[in-house]
Tab-separated table of C-alpha atoms in Angstrom:
chain	number	residue	atom	x	y	z
A	1	LEU	CA	-10.919	32.162	-79.575
A	2	MET	CA	-9.649	35.098	-81.600
A	3	PHE	CA	-11.098	37.671	-83.973
A	4	PRO	CA	-9.962	37.478	-87.621
A	5	SER	CA	-9.542	41.266	-87.366
A	6	PRO	CA	-10.115	43.811	-84.566
A	7	PRO	CA	-13.811	44.748	-84.362
A	8	ASP	CA	-14.998	48.320	-84.808
A	9	ILE	CA	-15.749	49.798	-81.405
A	10	SER	CA	-17.418	53.023	-80.269
A	11	ILE	CA	-16.339	54.505	-76.933
A	12	VAL	CA	-19.088	56.496	-75.204
A	13	ILE	CA	-17.981	58.903	-72.456
A	14	PRO	CA	-20.818	60.739	-70.659
A	15	ALA	CA	-19.574	63.977	-69.104
A	16	PHE	CA	-21.102	66.522	-66.745
A	17	ASN	CA	-18.972	69.448	-65.521
A	18	ALA	CA	-15.892	67.321	-66.155
A	19	ALA	CA	-13.484	69.992	-67.439
A	20	ALA	CA	-11.043	69.445	-64.553
A	21	TRP	CA	-10.409	65.769	-65.327
A	22	ILE	CA	-11.753	64.759	-68.735
A	23	GLY	CA	-8.459	65.680	-70.397
A	24	ASP	CA	-6.714	62.872	-68.482
A	25	CYS	CA	-9.453	60.456	-69.543
A	26	LEU	CA	-9.159	61.426	-73.218
A	27	ASP	CA	-5.366	61.222	-73.136
A	28	SER	CA	-5.740	57.623	-71.952
A	29	VAL	CA	-8.135	56.885	-74.821
A	30	ARG	CA	-5.621	58.253	-77.326
A	31	ARG	CA	-2.917	55.970	-75.893
A	32	GLN	CA	-4.880	52.775	-76.607
A	33	ARG	CA	-2.957	49.926	-78.236
A	34	TYR	CA	-5.761	49.293	-80.677
A	35	PRO	CA	-6.075	50.301	-84.350
A	36	SER	CA	-7.202	53.929	-84.293
A	37	SER	CA	-9.144	53.421	-87.540
A	38	ARG	CA	-11.379	50.970	-85.656
A	39	ILE	CA	-12.219	53.390	-82.814
A	40	GLN	CA	-14.970	55.996	-82.677
A	41	THR	CA	-14.959	58.127	-79.517
A	42	LEU	CA	-18.053	60.091	-78.510
A	43	VAL	CA	-17.968	62.566	-75.629
A	44	ILE	CA	-21.567	63.193	-74.550
A	45	ASP	CA	-21.791	66.591	-72.864
A	46	ASN	CA	-24.728	66.255	-70.478
A	47	ARG	CA	-25.606	69.951	-69.930
A	48	SER	CA	-22.248	70.943	-68.460
A	49	ALA	CA	-21.900	74.498	-67.176
A	50	ASP	CA	-18.108	74.482	-67.448
A	51	ALA	CA	-15.572	74.030	-70.268
A	52	THR	CA	-16.103	70.250	-70.677
A	53	SER	CA	-16.895	70.519	-74.395
A	54	ALA	CA	-14.037	72.937	-75.048
A	55	VAL	CA	-11.515	70.612	-73.370
A	56	ALA	CA	-12.778	67.596	-75.336
A	57	LEU	CA	-12.682	69.500	-78.629
A	58	ALA	CA	-9.171	70.778	-77.844
A	59	HIS	CA	-8.118	67.138	-77.429
A	60	GLY	CA	-9.505	66.424	-80.894
A	61	PHE	CA	-12.574	64.392	-79.928
A	62	GLU	CA	-16.151	64.474	-81.185
A	63	VAL	CA	-18.585	66.122	-78.755
A	64	VAL	CA	-22.332	65.480	-78.744
A	65	SER	CA	-24.755	67.515	-76.633
A	66	CYS	CA	-27.460	65.737	-74.633
A	67	ALA	CA	-30.140	68.014	-73.192
A	68	ARG	CA	-31.870	65.337	-71.106
A	69	PRO	CA	-30.103	65.088	-67.725
A	70	GLY	CA	-28.618	61.878	-66.356
A	71	PRO	CA	-25.999	59.328	-67.386
A	72	ALA	CA	-28.606	56.920	-68.805
A	73	ALA	CA	-29.822	59.552	-71.270
A	74	ALA	CA	-26.252	60.521	-72.156
A	75	ARG	CA	-25.252	56.904	-72.834
A	76	ASN	CA	-28.392	56.356	-74.935
A	77	GLU	CA	-27.415	59.344	-77.062
A	78	GLY	CA	-24.045	57.671	-77.528
A	79	ILE	CA	-25.700	54.381	-78.498
A	80	ARG	CA	-27.806	56.188	-81.121
A	81	ARG	CA	-24.693	57.709	-82.709
A	82	ALA	CA	-22.360	54.733	-82.324
A	83	LYS	CA	-21.101	53.131	-85.523
A	84	GLY	CA	-19.168	50.235	-83.981
A	85	THR	CA	-20.347	46.638	-83.629
A	86	LEU	CA	-19.214	46.949	-79.994
A	87	ILE	CA	-19.930	49.892	-77.698
A	88	ALA	CA	-17.653	50.579	-74.736
A	89	PHE	CA	-18.537	52.839	-71.830
A	90	LEU	CA	-15.929	54.813	-69.906
A	91	ASP	CA	-16.539	57.493	-67.277
A	92	SER	CA	-15.026	60.946	-67.692
A	93	ASP	CA	-13.387	60.725	-64.240
A	94	ALA	CA	-11.539	57.500	-65.104
A	95	ILE	CA	-8.219	56.726	-66.782
A	96	ALA	CA	-7.875	53.644	-68.970
A	97	ASP	CA	-4.787	51.465	-69.167
A	98	SER	CA	-3.211	51.411	-72.643
A	99	ASN	CA	-4.326	47.784	-73.177
A	100	TRP	CA	-7.856	48.496	-71.905
A	101	LEU	CA	-9.736	48.365	-75.196
A	102	ALA	CA	-7.964	45.305	-76.581
A	103	GLU	CA	-8.549	43.372	-73.346
A	104	LEU	CA	-12.172	44.528	-73.073
A	105	CYS	CA	-12.917	43.347	-76.618
A	106	ALA	CA	-11.255	39.938	-76.316
A	107	PRO	CA	-14.129	38.024	-74.592
A	108	PHE	CA	-16.491	38.952	-77.467
A	109	ALA	CA	-14.698	36.353	-79.600
A	110	ASP	CA	-17.196	34.026	-77.877
A	111	SER	CA	-20.440	34.723	-79.751
A	112	GLY	CA	-22.514	33.993	-76.635
A	113	VAL	CA	-20.986	36.915	-74.722
A	114	ALA	CA	-23.190	40.018	-74.915
A	115	GLY	CA	-21.395	42.202	-72.373
A	116	VAL	CA	-18.002	42.518	-70.697
A	117	GLY	CA	-16.909	44.316	-67.546
A	118	GLY	CA	-13.293	45.299	-66.948
A	119	ARG	CA	-11.351	45.726	-63.722
A	120	ILE	CA	-11.815	48.987	-61.812
A	121	GLU	CA	-9.214	50.255	-59.347
A	122	PRO	CA	-9.018	53.592	-57.508
A	123	LEU	CA	-6.902	56.283	-59.142
A	124	ARG	CA	-5.688	57.313	-55.703
A	125	VAL	CA	-6.394	56.506	-52.043
A	126	GLN	CA	-5.566	59.574	-49.953
A	127	THR	CA	-8.639	61.011	-48.234
A	128	GLY	CA	-10.813	59.170	-45.726
A	129	SER	CA	-13.646	58.954	-48.244
A	130	GLU	CA	-11.379	57.480	-50.916
A	131	TYR	CA	-10.046	54.957	-48.418
A	132	HIS	CA	-13.543	53.903	-47.329
A	133	ALA	CA	-14.648	53.470	-50.968
A	134	PHE	CA	-11.551	51.346	-51.583
A	135	LEU	CA	-12.087	49.175	-48.479
A	136	CYS	CA	-15.783	48.629	-49.275
A	137	GLY	CA	-15.048	47.826	-52.911
A	138	ILE	CA	-17.962	49.956	-54.103
A	139	LEU	CA	-16.797	49.491	-57.705
A	140	ASP	CA	-15.287	46.006	-57.413
A	141	GLN	CA	-16.216	44.774	-60.892
A	142	GLN	CA	-15.310	41.155	-60.155
A	143	LYS	CA	-17.715	41.172	-57.193
A	144	LEU	CA	-20.487	42.804	-59.239
A	145	LEU	CA	-20.086	40.222	-61.992
A	146	ARG	CA	-20.463	37.392	-59.460
A	147	GLY	CA	-23.969	38.638	-58.725
A	148	GLU	CA	-23.584	38.685	-54.953
A	149	PRO	CA	-26.564	39.616	-52.719
A	150	PRO	CA	-28.550	41.809	-52.666
A	151	PHE	CA	-28.400	41.750	-56.485
A	152	MET	CA	-30.328	38.993	-58.240
A	153	LEU	CA	-28.063	38.737	-61.270
A	154	PRO	CA	-24.537	39.866	-62.163
A	155	PHE	CA	-24.010	43.263	-63.750
A	156	ALA	CA	-21.127	45.389	-65.002
A	157	ALA	CA	-20.567	48.920	-63.702
A	158	THR	CA	-20.474	51.209	-66.740
A	159	VAL	CA	-17.363	52.983	-65.465
A	160	ASN	CA	-15.692	50.217	-67.491
A	161	ALA	CA	-17.929	48.012	-69.638
A	162	ALA	CA	-18.716	47.088	-73.234
A	163	TYR	CA	-21.679	45.497	-74.986
A	164	ARG	CA	-22.553	44.295	-78.442
A	165	ALA	CA	-24.328	47.177	-80.166
A	166	ASP	CA	-27.169	44.947	-81.365
A	167	ALA	CA	-27.745	43.599	-77.823
A	168	LEU	CA	-27.977	47.153	-76.472
A	169	ARG	CA	-30.434	48.227	-79.152
A	170	GLU	CA	-32.576	45.102	-78.850
A	171	ALA	CA	-32.808	45.756	-75.096
A	172	GLY	CA	-33.924	49.341	-75.742
A	173	GLY	CA	-30.805	50.872	-74.174
A	174	PHE	CA	-30.676	52.286	-70.668
A	175	ASP	CA	-33.845	53.131	-68.749
A	176	GLU	CA	-33.731	56.928	-68.484
A	177	ALA	CA	-35.961	56.886	-65.402
A	178	PHE	CA	-32.842	55.835	-63.473
A	179	PHE	CA	-30.114	58.222	-62.347
A	180	THR	CA	-28.103	55.402	-60.752
A	181	GLY	CA	-28.686	51.652	-61.029
A	182	GLU	CA	-29.294	51.893	-64.778
A	183	ASP	CA	-26.285	49.661	-65.448
A	184	ALA	CA	-27.719	46.791	-63.369
A	185	ASP	CA	-31.169	47.199	-64.934
A	186	LEU	CA	-29.705	46.979	-68.440
A	187	ALA	CA	-27.442	44.020	-67.641
A	188	TRP	CA	-30.318	42.063	-66.109
A	189	ARG	CA	-32.548	42.658	-69.154
A	190	ILE	CA	-29.785	41.538	-71.520
A	191	GLN	CA	-29.245	38.364	-69.484
A	192	TRP	CA	-32.971	37.610	-69.358
A	193	ALA	CA	-32.890	37.862	-73.184
A	194	GLY	CA	-30.216	35.138	-73.266
A	195	GLY	CA	-26.964	37.124	-73.332
A	196	ARG	CA	-24.008	36.283	-71.085
A	197	LEU	CA	-21.628	38.622	-69.267
A	198	ALA	CA	-17.890	38.114	-68.928
A	199	TYR	CA	-15.123	39.612	-66.790
A	200	ALA	CA	-11.916	40.966	-68.353
A	201	PRO	CA	-9.431	41.291	-65.451
A	202	ASN	CA	-6.727	42.875	-67.608
A	203	ALA	CA	-9.016	45.585	-69.024
A	204	LEU	CA	-7.995	48.026	-66.305
A	205	VAL	CA	-9.524	51.426	-65.597
A	206	ARG	CA	-8.517	53.628	-62.662
A	207	HIS	CA	-11.468	55.578	-61.279
A	208	ARG	CA	-11.340	58.879	-59.421
A	209	HIS	CA	-13.351	58.140	-56.255
A	210	ARG	CA	-15.169	60.994	-54.478
A	211	ALA	CA	-12.556	62.793	-52.391
A	212	THR	CA	-14.699	64.721	-49.886
A	213	ARG	CA	-17.024	63.287	-47.281
A	214	LEU	CA	-20.013	65.293	-48.547
A	215	ASP	CA	-19.571	64.199	-52.177
A	216	TYR	CA	-19.044	60.590	-51.092
A	217	LEU	CA	-22.151	60.531	-48.868
A	218	ARG	CA	-24.185	62.081	-51.677
A	219	GLN	CA	-22.953	59.336	-54.045
A	220	ILE	CA	-23.790	56.546	-51.563
A	221	ARG	CA	-27.276	57.965	-51.078
A	222	GLN	CA	-27.780	58.019	-54.871
A	223	TYR	CA	-26.615	54.396	-55.067
A	224	GLY	CA	-29.149	53.456	-52.384
A	225	GLU	CA	-31.968	55.277	-54.151
A	226	GLY	CA	-31.030	53.627	-57.452
A	227	THR	CA	-31.006	50.155	-55.865
A	228	ALA	CA	-34.447	50.723	-54.326
A	229	GLN	CA	-35.759	51.925	-57.703
A	230	LEU	CA	-34.221	48.870	-59.387
A	231	PHE	CA	-35.927	46.382	-57.083
A	232	ALA	CA	-39.208	48.284	-57.319
A	233	LYS	CA	-39.077	47.982	-61.093
């Protein structure tokens, strides 16, 4: 299956105090082998206290402010402003391969596919925390899209994912009560509505794992809280 022409796609990048690394992320977006006229990129500044917006603007990208805290609220702001028929999500601390967007879009040629997750690899593995995250596969997209226990259904981590814009809007977007786990909640609701998810192994994004033990433990605790909230819902 192939598209008659490349679909219009909006890239939504939520950012919070990301000045130190968002430039690398945006450089990778600019290097995409995809028609630039078909891409809208939205950087959602989620109440940053640093120069996140200034860095994004200096790179020539559109910046939108989101006063409500949390990645779910930031992504919903992106969904509201997105003009593309597809909406891709990329984290500010990730770097996309130059073929990322083209590979992420390809499975949507099947009209039954509502969402696609791409491959996520660590940007580096140097500290003990980065090594542990790598060994545990905390962002192993292929594993997440198999729907392994304890999760009831597959889901795509929004570090590297795309959805049809109409499927996102019909589902009501992300649940802003979640700070983590909002990606699984959304994916489950879309599947219950009849949409399918697909895996794009060549849509590669390299993610900057938490480097220090304290930051990593804080992240794992947030993941645990989000999973408990998800099952409670």
